[in-house]
Short mmCIF file of N, CA and C in Angstrom, two decimals:
data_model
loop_
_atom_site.label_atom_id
_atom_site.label_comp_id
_atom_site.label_asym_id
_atom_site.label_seq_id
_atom_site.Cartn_x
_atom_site.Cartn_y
_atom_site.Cartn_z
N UNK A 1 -63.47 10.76 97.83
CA UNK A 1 -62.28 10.37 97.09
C UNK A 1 -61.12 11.25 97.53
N UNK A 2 -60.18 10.32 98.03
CA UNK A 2 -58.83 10.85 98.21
C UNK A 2 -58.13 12.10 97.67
N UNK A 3 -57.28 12.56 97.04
CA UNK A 3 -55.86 13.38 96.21
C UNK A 3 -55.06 12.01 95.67
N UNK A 4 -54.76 11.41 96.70
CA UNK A 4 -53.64 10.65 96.72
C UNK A 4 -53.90 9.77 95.35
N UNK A 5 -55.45 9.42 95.46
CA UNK A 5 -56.08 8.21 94.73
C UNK A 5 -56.18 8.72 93.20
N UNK A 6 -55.82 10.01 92.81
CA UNK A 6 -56.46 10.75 91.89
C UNK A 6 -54.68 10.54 90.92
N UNK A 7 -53.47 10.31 91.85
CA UNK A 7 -51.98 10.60 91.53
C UNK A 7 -51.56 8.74 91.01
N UNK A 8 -51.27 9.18 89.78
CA UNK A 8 -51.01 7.53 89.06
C UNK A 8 -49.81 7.08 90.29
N UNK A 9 -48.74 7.71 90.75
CA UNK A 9 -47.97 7.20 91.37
C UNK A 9 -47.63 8.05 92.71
N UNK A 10 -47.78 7.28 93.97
CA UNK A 10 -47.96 7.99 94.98
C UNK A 10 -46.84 7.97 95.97
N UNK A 11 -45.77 7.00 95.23
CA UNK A 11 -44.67 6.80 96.47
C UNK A 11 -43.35 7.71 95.99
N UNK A 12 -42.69 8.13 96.91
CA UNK A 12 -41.77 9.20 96.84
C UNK A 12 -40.88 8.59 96.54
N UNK A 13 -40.22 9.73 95.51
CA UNK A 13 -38.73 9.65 94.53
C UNK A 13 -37.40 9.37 95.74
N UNK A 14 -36.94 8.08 95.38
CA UNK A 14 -35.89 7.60 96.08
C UNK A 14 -34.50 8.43 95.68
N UNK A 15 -33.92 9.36 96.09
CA UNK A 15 -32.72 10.28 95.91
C UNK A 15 -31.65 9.18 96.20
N UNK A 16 -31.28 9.07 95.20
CA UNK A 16 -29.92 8.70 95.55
C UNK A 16 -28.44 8.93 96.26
N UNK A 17 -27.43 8.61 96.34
CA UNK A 17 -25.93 9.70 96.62
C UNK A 17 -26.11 11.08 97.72
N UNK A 18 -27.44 10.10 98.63
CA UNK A 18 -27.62 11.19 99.53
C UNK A 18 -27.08 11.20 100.95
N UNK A 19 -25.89 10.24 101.29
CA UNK A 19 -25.63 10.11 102.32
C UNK A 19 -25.76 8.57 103.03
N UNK A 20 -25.11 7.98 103.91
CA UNK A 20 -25.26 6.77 104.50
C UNK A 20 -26.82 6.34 105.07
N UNK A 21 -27.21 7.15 106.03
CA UNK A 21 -28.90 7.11 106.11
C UNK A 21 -29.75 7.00 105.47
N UNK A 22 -29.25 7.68 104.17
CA UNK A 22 -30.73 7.10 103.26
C UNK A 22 -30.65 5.72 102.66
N UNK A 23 -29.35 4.90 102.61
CA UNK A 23 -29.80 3.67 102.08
C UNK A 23 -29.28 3.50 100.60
N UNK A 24 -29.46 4.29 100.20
CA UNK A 24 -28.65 4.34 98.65
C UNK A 24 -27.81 5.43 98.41
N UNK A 25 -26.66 5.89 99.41
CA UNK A 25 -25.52 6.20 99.83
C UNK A 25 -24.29 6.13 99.03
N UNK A 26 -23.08 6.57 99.20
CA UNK A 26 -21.32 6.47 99.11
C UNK A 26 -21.68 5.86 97.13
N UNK A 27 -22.07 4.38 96.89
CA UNK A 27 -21.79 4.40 95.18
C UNK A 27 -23.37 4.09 94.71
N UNK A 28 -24.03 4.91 95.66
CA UNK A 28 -24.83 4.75 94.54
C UNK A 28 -26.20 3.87 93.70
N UNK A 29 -26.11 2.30 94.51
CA UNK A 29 -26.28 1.34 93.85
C UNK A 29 -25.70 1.03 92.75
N UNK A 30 -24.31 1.63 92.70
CA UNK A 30 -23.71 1.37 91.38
C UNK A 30 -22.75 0.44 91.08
N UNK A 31 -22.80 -0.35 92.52
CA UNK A 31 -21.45 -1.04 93.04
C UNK A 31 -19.91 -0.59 93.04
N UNK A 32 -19.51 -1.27 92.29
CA UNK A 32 -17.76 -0.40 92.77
C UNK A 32 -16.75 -0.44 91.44
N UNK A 33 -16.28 0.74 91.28
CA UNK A 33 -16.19 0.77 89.73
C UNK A 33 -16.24 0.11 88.56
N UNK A 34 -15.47 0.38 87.44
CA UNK A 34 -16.04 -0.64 86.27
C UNK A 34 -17.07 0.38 85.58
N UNK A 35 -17.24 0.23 84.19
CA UNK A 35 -17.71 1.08 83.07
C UNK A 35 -19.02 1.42 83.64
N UNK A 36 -19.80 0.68 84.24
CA UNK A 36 -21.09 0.95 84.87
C UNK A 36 -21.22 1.22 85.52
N UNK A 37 -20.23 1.93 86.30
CA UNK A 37 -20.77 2.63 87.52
C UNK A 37 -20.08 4.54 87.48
N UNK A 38 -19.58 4.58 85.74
CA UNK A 38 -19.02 5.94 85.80
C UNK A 38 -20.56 6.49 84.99
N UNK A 39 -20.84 8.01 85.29
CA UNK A 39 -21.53 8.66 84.45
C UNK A 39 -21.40 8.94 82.81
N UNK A 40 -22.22 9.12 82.03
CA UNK A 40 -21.95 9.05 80.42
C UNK A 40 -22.17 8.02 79.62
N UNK A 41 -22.25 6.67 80.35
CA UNK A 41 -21.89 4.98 79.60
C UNK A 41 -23.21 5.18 79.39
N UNK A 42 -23.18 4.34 77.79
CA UNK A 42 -24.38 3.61 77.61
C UNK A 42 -23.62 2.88 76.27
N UNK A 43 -24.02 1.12 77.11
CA UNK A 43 -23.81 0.41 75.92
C UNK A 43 -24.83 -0.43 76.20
N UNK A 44 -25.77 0.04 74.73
CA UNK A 44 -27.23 -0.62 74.84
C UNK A 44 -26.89 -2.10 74.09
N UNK A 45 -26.35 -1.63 72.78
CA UNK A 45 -26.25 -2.87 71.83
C UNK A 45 -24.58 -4.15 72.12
N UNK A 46 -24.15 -3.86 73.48
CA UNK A 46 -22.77 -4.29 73.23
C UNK A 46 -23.12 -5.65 73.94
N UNK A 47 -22.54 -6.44 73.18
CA UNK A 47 -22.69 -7.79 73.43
C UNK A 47 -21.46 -8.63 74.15
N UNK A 48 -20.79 -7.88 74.94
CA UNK A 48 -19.50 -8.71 75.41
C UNK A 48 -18.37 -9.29 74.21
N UNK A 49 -18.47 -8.19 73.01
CA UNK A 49 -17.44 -8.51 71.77
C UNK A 49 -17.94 -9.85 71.17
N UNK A 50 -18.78 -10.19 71.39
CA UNK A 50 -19.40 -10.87 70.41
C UNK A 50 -20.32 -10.36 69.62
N UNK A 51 -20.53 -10.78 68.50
CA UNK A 51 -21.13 -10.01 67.06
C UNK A 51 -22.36 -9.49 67.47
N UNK A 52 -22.69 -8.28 67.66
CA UNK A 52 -24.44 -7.58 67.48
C UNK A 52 -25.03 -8.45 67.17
N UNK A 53 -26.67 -8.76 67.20
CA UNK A 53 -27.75 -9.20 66.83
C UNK A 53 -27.88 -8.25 65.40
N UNK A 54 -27.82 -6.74 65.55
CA UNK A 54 -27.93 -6.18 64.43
C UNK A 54 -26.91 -6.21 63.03
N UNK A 55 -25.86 -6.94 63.66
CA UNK A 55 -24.93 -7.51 62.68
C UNK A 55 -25.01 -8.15 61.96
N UNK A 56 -25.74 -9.50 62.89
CA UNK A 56 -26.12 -10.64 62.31
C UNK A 56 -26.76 -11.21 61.34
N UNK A 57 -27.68 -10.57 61.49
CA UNK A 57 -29.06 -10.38 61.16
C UNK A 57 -29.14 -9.80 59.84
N UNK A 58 -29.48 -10.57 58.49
CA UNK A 58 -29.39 -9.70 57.08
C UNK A 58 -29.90 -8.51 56.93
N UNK A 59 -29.72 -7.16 56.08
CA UNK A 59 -30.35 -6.55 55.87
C UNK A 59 -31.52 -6.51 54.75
N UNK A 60 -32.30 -6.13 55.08
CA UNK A 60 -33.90 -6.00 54.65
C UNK A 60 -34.52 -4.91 54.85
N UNK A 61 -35.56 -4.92 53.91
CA UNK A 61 -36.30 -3.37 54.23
C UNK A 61 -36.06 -1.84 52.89
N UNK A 62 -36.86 -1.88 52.60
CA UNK A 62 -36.65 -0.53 52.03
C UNK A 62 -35.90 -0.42 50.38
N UNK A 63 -36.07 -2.14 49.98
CA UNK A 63 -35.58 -2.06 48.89
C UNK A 63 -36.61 -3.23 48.06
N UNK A 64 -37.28 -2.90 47.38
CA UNK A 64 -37.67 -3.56 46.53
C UNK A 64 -37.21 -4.90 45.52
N UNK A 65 -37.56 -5.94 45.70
CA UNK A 65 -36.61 -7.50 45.27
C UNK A 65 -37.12 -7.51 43.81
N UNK A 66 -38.76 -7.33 43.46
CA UNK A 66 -39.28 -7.30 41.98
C UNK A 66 -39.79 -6.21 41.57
N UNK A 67 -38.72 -5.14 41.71
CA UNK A 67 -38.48 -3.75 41.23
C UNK A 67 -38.71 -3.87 39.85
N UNK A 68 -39.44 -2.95 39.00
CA UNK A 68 -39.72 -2.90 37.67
C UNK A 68 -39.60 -1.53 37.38
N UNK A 69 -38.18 -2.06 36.54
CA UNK A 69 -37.00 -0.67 36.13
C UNK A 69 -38.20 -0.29 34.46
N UNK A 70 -38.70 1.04 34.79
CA UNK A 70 -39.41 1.74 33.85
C UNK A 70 -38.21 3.02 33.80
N UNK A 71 -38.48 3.36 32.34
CA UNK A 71 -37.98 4.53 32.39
C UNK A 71 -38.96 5.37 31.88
N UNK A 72 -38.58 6.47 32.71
CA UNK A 72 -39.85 7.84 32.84
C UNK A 72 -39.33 8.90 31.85
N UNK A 73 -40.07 8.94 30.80
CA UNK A 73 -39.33 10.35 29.68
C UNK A 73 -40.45 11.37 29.42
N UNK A 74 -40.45 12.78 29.87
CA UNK A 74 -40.95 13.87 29.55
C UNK A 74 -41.31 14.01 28.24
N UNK A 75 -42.21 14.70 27.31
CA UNK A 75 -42.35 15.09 26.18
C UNK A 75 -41.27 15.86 25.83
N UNK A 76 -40.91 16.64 26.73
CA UNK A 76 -40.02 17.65 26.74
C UNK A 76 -38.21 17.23 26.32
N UNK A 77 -38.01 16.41 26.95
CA UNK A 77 -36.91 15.58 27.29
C UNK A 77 -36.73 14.24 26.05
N UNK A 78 -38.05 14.04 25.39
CA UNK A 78 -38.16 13.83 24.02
C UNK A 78 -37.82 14.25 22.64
N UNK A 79 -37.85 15.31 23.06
CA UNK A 79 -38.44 16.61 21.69
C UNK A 79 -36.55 16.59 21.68
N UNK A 80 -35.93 16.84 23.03
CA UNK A 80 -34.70 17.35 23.04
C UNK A 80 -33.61 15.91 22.81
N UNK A 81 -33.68 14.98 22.99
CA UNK A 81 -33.14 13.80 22.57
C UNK A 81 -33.30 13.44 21.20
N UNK A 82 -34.75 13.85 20.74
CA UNK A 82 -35.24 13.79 19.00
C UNK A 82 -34.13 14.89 18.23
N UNK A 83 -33.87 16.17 18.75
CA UNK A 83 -33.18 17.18 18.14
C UNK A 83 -31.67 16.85 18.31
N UNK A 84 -30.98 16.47 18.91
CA UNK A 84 -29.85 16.23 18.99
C UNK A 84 -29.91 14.78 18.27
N UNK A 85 -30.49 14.20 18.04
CA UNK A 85 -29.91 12.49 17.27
C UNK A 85 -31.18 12.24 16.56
N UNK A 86 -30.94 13.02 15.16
CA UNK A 86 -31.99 13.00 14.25
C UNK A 86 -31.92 12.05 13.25
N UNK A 87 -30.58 11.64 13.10
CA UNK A 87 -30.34 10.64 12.03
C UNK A 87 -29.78 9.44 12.58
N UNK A 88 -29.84 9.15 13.75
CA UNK A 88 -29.74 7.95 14.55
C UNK A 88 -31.11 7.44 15.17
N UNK A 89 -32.17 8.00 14.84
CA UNK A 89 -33.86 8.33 15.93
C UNK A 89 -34.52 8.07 14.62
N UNK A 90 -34.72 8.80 13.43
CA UNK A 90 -35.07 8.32 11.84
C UNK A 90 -37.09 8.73 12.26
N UNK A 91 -37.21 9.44 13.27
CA UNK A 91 -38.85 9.77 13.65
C UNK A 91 -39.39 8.72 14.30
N UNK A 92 -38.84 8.18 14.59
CA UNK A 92 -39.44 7.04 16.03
C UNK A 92 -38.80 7.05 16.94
N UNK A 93 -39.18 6.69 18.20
CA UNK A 93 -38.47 6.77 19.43
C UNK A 93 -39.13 5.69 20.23
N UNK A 94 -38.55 4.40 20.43
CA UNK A 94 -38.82 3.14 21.29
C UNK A 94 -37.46 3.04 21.91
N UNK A 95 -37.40 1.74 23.19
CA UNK A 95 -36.84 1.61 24.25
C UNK A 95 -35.80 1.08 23.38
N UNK A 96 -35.57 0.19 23.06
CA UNK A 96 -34.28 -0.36 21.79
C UNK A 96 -33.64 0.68 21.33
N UNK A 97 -34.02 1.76 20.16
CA UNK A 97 -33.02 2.86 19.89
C UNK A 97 -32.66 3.20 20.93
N UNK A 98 -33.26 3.92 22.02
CA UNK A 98 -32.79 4.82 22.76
C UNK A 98 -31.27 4.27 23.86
N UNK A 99 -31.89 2.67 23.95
CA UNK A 99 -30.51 2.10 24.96
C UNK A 99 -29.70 2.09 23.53
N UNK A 100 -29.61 1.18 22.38
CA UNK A 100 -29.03 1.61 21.67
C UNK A 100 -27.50 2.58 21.37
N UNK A 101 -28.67 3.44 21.46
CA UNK A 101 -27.40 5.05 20.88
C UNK A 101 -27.17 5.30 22.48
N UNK A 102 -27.15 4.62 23.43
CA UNK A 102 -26.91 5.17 25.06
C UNK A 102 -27.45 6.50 25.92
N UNK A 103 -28.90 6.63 24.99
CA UNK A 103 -29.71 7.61 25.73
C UNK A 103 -29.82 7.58 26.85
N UNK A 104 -30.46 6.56 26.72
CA UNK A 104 -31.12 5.80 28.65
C UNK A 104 -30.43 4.46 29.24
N UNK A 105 -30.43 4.25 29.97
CA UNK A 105 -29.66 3.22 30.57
C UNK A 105 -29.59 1.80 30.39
N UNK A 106 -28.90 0.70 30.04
CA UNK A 106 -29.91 -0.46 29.34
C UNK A 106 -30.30 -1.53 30.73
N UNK A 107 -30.36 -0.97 31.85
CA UNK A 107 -30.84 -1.68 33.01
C UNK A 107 -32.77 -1.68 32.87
N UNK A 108 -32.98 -0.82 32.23
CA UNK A 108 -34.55 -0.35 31.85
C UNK A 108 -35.50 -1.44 31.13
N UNK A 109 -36.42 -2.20 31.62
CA UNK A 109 -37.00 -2.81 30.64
C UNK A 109 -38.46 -2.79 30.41
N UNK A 110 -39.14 -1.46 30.57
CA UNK A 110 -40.07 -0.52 29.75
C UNK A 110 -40.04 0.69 29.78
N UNK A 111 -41.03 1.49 28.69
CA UNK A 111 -40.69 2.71 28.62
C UNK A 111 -42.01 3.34 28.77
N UNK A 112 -41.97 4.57 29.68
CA UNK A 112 -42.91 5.20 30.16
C UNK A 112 -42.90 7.24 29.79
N UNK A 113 -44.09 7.46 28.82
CA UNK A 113 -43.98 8.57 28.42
C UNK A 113 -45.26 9.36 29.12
N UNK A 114 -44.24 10.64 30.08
CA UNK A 114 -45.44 11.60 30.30
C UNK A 114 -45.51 12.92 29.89
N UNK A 115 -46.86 13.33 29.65
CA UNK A 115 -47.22 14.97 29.07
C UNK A 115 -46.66 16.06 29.76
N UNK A 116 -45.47 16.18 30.20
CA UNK A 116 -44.56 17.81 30.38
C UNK A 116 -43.81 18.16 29.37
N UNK A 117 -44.37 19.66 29.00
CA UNK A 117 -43.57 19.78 27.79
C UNK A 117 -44.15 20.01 26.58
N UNK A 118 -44.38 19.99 25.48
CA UNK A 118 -44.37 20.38 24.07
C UNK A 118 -43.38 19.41 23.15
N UNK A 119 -44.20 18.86 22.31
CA UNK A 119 -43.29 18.60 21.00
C UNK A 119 -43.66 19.37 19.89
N UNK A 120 -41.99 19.60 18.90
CA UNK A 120 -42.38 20.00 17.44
C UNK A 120 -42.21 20.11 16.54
N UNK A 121 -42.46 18.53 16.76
CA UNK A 121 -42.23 17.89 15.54
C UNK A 121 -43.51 16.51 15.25
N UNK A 122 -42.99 16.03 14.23
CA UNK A 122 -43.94 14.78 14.35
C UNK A 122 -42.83 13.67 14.61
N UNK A 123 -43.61 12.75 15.61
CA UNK A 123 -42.53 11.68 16.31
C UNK A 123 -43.41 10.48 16.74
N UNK A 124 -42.93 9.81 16.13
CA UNK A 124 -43.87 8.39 16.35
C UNK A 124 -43.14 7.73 17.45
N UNK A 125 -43.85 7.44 18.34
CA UNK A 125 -42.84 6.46 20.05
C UNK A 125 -44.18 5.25 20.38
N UNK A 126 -43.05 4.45 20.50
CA UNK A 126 -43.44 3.02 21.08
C UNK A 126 -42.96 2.87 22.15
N UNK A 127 -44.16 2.92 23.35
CA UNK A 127 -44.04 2.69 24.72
C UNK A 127 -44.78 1.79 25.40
N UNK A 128 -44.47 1.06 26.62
CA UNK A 128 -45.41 0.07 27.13
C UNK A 128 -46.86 1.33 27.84
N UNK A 129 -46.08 2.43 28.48
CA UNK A 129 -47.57 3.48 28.99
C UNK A 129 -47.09 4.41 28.66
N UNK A 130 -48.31 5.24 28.57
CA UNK A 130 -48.42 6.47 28.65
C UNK A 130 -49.68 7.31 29.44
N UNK A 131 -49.14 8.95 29.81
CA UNK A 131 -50.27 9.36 29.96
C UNK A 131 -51.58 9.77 29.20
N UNK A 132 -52.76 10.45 29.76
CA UNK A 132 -53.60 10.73 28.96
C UNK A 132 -53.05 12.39 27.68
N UNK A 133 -52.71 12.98 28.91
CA UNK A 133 -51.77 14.26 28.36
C UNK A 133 -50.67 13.85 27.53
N UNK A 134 -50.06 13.09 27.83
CA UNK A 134 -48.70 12.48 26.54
C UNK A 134 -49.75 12.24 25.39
N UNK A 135 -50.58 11.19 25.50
CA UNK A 135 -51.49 11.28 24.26
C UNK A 135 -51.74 11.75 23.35
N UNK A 136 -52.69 12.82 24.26
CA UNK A 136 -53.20 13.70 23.06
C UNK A 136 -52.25 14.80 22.53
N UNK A 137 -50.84 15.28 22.78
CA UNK A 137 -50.22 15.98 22.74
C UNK A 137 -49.53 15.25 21.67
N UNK A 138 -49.10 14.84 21.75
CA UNK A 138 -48.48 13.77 20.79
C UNK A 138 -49.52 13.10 19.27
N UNK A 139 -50.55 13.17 19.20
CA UNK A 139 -51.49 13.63 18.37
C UNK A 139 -51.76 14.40 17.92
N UNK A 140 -51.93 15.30 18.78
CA UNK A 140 -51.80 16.54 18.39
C UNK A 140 -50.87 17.64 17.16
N UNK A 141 -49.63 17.08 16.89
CA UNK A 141 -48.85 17.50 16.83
C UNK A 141 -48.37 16.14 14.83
N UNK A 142 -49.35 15.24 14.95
CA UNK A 142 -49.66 14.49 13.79
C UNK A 142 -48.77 13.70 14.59
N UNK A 143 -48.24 12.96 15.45
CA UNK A 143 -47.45 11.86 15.60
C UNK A 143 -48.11 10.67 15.92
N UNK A 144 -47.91 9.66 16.14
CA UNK A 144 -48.44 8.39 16.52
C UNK A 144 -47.75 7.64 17.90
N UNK A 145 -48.58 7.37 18.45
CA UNK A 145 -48.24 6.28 19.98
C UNK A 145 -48.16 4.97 19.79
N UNK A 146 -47.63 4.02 20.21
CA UNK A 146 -48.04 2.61 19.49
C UNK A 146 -47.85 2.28 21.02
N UNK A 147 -48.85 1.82 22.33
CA UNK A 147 -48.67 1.06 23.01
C UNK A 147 -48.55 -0.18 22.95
N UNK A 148 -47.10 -0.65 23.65
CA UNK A 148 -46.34 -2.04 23.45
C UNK A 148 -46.85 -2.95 24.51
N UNK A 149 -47.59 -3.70 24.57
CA UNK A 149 -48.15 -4.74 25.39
C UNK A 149 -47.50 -6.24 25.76
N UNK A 150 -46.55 -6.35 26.89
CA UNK A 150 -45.75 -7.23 27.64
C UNK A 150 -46.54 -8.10 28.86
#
């Protein structure tokens, strides 16, 4: 077995701008001026001023069409929304009060409670989920969960 046979590519690098004798000489193969034949150009996407393909073409990708707007509330972030609006909240806390009094946003249409945090108080919340830790913490503490089933 050869060297040669061992080399994926065996034919020699054609130098360009090397003079009349070698054949690809004076421009280059670049023909004779004009944007393509100066150094620096690159127009990959240019279409002769007519509209991109990437123009054209809608955007897609990376956005969800049957997005399901949950809102995510801490125990923590509970306790502190319960203490500031005690007589607007009355010891319950569901998705209705809270858009309501303009806690949370009213683009939201369930409510999702997780165990970071401490409550302390007793607070009864109606949510479509929760965690296992929201749970028992929230029991803990004499309150009640009422999962809302949609």
């Amino acid at each position: 077995m050869q060297l040669n046979n061992l080399i994926k590519n065996n034919r020699k690098k054609i130098r360009v701008g090397r003079g009349i004798g070698s054949g690809r000489g004076k421009t280059s193969s670049r023909g004779h001026k004009g944007q393509k034949s100066r150094s620096g150009v690159s127009i990959k996407s240019f279409e002769g001023g007519q509209m991109p393909l990437y123009r054209r073409l809608p955007k897609r990708g990376f956005k969800k069409f049957n997005k399901k707007e949950i809102a995510i509330l801490n125990l923590k972030k509970i306790q502190e929304i319960y203490e500031k609006n005690k007589n607007e909240l009355k010891n319950s806390v569901d998705l209705q009060s809270l858009k309501k009094n303009k806690l949370i946003n009213k683009k939201y249409l369930k409510l999702k409670i997780l165990g970071t945090g401490e409550l302390k108080s007793k607070i009864d919340i109606s949510a479509h989920y929760a965690s296992k830790q929201a749970l028992v913490k929230i029991e803990k503490f004499g309150g009640k969960i009422n999962i809302v089933k949609k």
